[in-house]
Short mmCIF file of C-alpha atoms and ligand atoms in Angstrom, two decimals:
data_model
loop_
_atom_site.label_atom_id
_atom_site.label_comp_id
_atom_site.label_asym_id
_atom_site.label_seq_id
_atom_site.Cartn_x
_atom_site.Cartn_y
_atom_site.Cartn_z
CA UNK E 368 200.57 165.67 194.32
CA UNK E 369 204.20 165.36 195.19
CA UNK E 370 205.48 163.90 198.68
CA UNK E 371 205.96 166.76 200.14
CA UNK E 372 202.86 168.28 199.49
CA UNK E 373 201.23 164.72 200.55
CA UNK E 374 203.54 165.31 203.89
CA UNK E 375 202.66 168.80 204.67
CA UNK E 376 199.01 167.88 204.21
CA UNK E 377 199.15 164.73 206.43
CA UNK E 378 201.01 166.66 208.93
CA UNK E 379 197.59 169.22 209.31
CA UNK E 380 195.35 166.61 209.36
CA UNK E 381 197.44 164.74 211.88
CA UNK E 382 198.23 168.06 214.09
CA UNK E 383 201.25 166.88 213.47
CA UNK E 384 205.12 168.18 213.74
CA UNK E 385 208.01 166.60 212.27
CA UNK E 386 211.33 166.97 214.41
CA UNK E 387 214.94 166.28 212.21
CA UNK E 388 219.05 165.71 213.31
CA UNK E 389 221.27 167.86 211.78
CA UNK E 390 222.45 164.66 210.09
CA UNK E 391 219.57 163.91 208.25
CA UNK E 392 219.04 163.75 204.33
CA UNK E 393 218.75 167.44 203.06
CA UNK E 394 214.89 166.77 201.97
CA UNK E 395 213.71 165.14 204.95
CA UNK E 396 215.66 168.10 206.66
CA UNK E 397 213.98 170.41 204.33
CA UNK E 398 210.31 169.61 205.07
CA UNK E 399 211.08 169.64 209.11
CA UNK E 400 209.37 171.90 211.58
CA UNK E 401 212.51 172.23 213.34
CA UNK E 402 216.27 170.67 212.63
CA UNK E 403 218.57 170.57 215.50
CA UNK E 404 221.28 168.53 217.75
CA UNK E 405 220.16 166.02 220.14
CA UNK E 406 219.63 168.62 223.06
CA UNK E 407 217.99 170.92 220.79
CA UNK E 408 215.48 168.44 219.81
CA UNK E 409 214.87 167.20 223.10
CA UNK E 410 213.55 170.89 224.37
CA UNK E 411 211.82 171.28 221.29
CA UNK E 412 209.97 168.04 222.13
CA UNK E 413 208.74 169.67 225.55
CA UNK E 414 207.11 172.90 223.43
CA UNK E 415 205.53 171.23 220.51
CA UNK E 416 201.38 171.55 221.25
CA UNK E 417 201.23 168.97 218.27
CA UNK E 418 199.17 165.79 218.77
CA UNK E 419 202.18 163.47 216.83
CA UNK E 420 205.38 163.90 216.58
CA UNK E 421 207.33 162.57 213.44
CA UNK E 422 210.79 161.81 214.85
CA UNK E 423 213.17 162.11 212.03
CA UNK E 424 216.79 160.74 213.80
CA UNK E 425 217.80 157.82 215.53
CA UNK E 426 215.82 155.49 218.36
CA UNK E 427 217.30 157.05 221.24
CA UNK E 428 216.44 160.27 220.57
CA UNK E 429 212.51 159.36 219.13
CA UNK E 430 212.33 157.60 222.82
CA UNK E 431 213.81 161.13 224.26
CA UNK E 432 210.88 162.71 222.82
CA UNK E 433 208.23 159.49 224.36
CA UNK E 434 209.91 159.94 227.79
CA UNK E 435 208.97 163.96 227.69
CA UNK E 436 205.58 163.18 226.13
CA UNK E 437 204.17 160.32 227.26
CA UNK E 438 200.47 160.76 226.09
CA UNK E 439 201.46 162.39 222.85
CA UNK E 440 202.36 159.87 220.05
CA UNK E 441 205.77 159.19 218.82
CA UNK E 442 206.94 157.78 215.31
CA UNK E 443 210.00 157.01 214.06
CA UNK E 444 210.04 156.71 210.17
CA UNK E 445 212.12 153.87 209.63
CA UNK E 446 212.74 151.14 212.04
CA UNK E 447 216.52 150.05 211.01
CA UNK E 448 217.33 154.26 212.54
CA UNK E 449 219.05 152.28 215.32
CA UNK E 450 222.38 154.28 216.57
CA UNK E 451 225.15 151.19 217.09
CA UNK E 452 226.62 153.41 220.42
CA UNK E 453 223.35 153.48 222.20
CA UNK E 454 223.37 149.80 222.11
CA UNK E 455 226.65 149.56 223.51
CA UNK E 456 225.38 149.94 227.05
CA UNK E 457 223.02 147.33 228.25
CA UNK E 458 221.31 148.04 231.56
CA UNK E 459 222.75 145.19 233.08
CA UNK E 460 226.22 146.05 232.57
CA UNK E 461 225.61 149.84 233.82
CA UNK E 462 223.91 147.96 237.29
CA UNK E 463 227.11 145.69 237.32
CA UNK E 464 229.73 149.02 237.38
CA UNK E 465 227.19 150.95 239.59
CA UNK E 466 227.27 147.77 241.93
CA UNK E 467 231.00 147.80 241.50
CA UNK E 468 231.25 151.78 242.26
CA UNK E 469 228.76 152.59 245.18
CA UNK E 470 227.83 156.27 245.84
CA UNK E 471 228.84 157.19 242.61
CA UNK E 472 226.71 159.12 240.40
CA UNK E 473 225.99 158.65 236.74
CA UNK E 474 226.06 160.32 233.81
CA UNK E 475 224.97 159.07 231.07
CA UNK E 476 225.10 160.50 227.19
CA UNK E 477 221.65 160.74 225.98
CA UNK E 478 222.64 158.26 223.36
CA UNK E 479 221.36 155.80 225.48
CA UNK E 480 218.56 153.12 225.33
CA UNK E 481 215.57 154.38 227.79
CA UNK E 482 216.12 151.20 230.23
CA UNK E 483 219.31 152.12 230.68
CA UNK E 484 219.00 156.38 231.28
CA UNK E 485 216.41 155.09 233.70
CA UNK E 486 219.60 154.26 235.87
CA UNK E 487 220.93 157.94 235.13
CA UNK E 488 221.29 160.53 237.99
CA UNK E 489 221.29 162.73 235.36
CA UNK E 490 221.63 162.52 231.10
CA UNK E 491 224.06 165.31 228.88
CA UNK E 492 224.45 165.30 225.29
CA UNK E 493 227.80 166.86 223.53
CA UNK E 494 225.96 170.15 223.90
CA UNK E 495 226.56 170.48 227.89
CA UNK E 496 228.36 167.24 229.16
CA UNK E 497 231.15 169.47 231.07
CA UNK E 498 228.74 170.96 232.30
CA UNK E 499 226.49 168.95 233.76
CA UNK E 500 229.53 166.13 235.06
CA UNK E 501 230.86 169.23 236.85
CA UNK E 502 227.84 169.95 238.84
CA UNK E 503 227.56 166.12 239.62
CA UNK E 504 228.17 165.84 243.67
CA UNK E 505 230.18 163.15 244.01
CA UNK E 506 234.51 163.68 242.95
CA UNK E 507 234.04 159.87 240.83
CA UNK E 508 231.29 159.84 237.98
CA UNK E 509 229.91 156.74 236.36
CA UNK E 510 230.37 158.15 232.27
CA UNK E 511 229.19 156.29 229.00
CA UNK E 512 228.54 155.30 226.59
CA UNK E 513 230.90 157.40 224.88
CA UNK E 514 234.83 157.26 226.30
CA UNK E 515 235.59 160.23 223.42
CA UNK E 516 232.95 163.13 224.99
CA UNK E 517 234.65 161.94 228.45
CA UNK E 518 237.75 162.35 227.34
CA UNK E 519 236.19 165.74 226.23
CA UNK E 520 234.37 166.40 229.73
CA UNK E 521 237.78 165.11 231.21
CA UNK E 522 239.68 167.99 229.53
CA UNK E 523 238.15 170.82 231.48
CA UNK E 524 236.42 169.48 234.53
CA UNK E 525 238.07 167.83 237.39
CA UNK E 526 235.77 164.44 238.33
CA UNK E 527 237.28 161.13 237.74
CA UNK E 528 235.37 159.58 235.62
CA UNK E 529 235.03 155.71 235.51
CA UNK E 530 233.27 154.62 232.05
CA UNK E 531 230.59 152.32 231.07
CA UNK E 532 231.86 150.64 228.89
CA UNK E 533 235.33 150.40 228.98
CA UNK E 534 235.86 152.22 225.72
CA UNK E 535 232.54 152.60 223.87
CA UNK E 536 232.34 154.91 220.79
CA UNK E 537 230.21 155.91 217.71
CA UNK E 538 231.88 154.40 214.60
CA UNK E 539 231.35 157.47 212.34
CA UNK E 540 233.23 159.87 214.25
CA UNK E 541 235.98 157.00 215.65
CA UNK E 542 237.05 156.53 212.15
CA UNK E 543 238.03 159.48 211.65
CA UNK E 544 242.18 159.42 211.84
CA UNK E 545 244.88 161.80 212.23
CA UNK E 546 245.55 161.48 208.46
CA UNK E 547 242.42 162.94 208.06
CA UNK E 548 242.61 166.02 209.61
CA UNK E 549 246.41 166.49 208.24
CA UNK E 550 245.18 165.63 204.46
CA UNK E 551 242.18 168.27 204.95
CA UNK E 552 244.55 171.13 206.54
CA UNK E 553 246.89 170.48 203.75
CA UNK E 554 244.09 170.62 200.99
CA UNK E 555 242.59 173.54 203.04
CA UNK E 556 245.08 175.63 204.61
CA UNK E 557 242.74 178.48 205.22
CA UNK E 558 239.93 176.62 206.42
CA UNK E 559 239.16 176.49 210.28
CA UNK E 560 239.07 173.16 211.81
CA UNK E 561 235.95 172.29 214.01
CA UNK E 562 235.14 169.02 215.51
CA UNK E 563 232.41 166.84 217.36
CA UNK E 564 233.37 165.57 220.63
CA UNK E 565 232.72 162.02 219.49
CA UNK E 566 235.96 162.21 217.64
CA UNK E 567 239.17 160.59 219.25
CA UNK E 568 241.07 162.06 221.79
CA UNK E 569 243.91 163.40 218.66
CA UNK E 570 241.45 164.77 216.45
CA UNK E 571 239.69 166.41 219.15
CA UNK E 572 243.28 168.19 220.09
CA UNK E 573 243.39 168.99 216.99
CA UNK E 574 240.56 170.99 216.62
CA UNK E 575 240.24 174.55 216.38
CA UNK E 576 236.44 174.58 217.54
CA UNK E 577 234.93 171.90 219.75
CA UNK E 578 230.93 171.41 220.35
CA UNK E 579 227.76 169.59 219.70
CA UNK E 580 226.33 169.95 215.93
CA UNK E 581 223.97 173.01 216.49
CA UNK E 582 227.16 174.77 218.40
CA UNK E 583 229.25 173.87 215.09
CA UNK E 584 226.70 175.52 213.01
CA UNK E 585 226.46 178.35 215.27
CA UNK E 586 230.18 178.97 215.04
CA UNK E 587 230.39 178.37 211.76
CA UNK E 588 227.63 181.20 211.28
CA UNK E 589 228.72 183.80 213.55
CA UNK E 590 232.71 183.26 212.69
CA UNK E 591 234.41 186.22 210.75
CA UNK E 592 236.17 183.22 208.83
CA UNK E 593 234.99 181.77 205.31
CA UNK E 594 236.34 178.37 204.85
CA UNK E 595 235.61 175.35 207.18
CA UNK E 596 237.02 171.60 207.71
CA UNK E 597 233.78 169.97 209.14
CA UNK E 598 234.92 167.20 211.47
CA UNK E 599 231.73 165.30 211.69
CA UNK E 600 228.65 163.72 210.15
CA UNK E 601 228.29 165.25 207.01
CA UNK E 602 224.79 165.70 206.88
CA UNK E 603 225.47 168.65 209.02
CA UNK E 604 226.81 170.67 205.65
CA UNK E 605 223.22 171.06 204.54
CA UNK E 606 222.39 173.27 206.80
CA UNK E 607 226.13 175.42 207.06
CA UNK E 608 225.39 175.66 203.46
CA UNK E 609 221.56 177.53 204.09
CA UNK E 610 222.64 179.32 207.30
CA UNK E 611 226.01 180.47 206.10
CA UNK E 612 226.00 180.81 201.79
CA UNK E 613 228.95 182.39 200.35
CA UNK E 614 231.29 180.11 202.93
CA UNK E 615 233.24 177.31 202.13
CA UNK E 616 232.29 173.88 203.81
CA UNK E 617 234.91 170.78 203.28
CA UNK E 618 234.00 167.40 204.85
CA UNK E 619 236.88 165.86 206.60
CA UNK E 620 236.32 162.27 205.68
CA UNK E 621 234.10 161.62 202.74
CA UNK E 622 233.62 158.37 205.27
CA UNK E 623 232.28 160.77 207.76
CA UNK E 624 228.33 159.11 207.33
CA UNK E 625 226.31 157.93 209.54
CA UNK E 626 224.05 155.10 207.84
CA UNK E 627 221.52 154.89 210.77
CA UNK E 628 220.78 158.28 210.25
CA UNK E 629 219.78 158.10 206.21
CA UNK E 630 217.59 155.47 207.16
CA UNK E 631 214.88 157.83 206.84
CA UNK E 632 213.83 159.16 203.55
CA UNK E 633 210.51 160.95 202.53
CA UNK E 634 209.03 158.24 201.78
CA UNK E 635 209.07 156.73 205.01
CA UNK E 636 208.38 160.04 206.71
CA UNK E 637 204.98 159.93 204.44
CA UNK E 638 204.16 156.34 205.30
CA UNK E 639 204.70 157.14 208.80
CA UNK E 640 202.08 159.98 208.73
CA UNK E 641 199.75 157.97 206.25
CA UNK E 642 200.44 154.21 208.38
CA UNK E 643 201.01 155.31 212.06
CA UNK E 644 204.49 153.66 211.95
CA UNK E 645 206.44 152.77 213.38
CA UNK E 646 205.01 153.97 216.90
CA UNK E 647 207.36 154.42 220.01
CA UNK E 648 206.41 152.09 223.02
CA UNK E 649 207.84 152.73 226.55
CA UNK E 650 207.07 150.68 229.90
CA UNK E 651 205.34 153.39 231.89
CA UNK E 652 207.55 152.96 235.06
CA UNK E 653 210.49 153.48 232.77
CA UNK E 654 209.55 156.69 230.95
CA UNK E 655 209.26 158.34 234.60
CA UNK E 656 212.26 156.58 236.13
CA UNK E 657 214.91 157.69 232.68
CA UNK E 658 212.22 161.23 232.41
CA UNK E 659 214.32 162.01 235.99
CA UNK E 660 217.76 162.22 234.69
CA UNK E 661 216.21 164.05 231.38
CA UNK E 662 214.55 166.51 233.57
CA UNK E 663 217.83 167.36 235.48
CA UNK E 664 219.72 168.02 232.66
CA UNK E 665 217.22 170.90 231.33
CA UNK E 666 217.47 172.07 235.39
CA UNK E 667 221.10 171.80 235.06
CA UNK E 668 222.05 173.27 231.83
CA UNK E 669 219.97 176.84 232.36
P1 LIG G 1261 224.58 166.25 218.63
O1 LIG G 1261 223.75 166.60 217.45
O2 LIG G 1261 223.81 166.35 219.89
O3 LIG G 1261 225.85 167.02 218.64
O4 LIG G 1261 224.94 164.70 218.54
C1 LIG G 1261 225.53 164.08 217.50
C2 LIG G 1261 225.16 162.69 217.40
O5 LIG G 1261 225.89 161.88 216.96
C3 LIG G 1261 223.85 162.28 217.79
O6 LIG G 1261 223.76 160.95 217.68
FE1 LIG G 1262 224.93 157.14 216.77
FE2 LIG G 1262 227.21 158.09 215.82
FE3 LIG G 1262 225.14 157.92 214.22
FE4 LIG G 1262 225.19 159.72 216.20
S1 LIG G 1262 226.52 159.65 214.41
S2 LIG G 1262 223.48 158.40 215.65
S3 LIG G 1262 226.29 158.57 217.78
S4 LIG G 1262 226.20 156.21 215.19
#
């Protein structure tokens, strides 16, 4: 039998459904019930009637799905899927800048540990962070961990935003220069530049279409144009390739990989099914406090 027949009939037994990021391996996002961006997945998570949910991304985003159902189970294929800007905000340090900023609220990217979104008025991902900072009630925000989406928010919503951290970022997308996006428009001089918010401030400018990696793919799918500079992960390019054949796709960094993310490979998602692993454990008092600011954001973004 191969794996994926062993999958799909380990995933009936289980009453199972297996959730994928648009940056995962094309087989793992082949054999997915559903392949989206982080908000994506997270409302997906709330519909699923599935007894188990195979959660094929990083650790935030497998706790995500805990935090929304808390007496389903939860497994994360492979437990090195660890995303290095979620860990850049501890919950101490957020307590320290809400201490130092009282009657502030905070937003926090979901790329977050759940400890730490449990100190969240309310969460965004890339998909709606404008708009959810701009419906925040106080003029200053608390913002992290990602200074790039606030320079993003910044750009066309008028809070000040004061960021925990300082300057955190997600190394995939920081690396990605100027030179980069001038070498690919020279190689590619018809091809339409679109960007993740992650990117740096310069790239983002750049850019002739900014959003989350489900809005990329939707622009890339609807757009009258054929050629495409894809400024971000590109494990995204699987799926431009199925939803859009017959247009052109060009990474912009052949850097532009997020190790984390390939982490998880059949195998694992197999063992997962077959093993139980590797199960995601919340406090119970944490899962309601960080389900809050989770909650909002579905509220807000309607
Ligand atoms: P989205 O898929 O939500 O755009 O996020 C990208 C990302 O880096 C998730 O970690
Ligand atoms: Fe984290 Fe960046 Fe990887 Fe997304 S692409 S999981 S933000 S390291």
């Amino acid at each position: 039998m191969s794996l994926e027949d062993e999958i799909l009939r380990l995933k009936r037994d289980r009453n199972a459904v297996i959730l994928a990021h648009n940056y995962q391996r094309p087989e793992v996002q082949d054999i997915a019930d559903f392949v989206g961006d982080s908000y994506g997945l997270s409302v997906e998570a709330t519909k699923t009637g599935a007894d188990v949910i195979v959660f094929c991304g990083v650790d935030f985003m497998a706790q995500t799905a805990k935090i929304l159902n808390p007496e389903k189970t939860v497994l994360i294929p492979s437990r090195h899927a660890l995303c290095p800007m979620a860990m850049l905000l501890t919950k101490n340090e957020l307590e320290q800048v809400q201490k130092n900023n009282p009657g502030c609220e905070t937003v926090l990217y979901v790329n977050t540990h759940a400890d730490v979104k449990a100190l969240a008025t309310c969460i965004c991902t890339s998909a709606n962070a404008p708009k959810i900072v701009s419906q925040m009630k106080t003029d200053m925000v608390i913002f992290g961990p990602d200074a790039n989406l606030g320079y993003f928010v910044s750009k066309t919503c008028d809070k000040k935003l004061v960021y925990a951290p300082e300057a955190g970022f997600c190394p995939t997308h920081h690396q990605i220069e100027m030179v980069d996006v001038e070498r690919a428009r020279k190689k590619y001089p018809n091809a339409v530049l679109t960007v993740h918010p992650e990117c740096q401030p310069q790239v983002q400018d750049a850019a002739d279409f900014l959003g989350s990696t489900t809005q990329i793919i939707k622009y890339c799918v609807e757009s009258d144009e054929k050629e495409f500079i894809v400024g971000t992960e590109m494990g995204i390019i699987h799926r431009l390739e199925r939803e859009a054949p017959g247009k052109k796709f060009y990474p912009i960094s052949e850097m532009a990989v997020c190790p984390t993310m390939k982490n998880i490979t059949l195998e694992k998602v197999r063992n997962a099914l077959l093993k139980n692993r590797f199960e995601v454990e919340i406090p119970k008092d944490v899962m309601d406090r960080a389900r809050v600011g989770i909650q909002r954001m579905m509220d807000l973004s309607k």
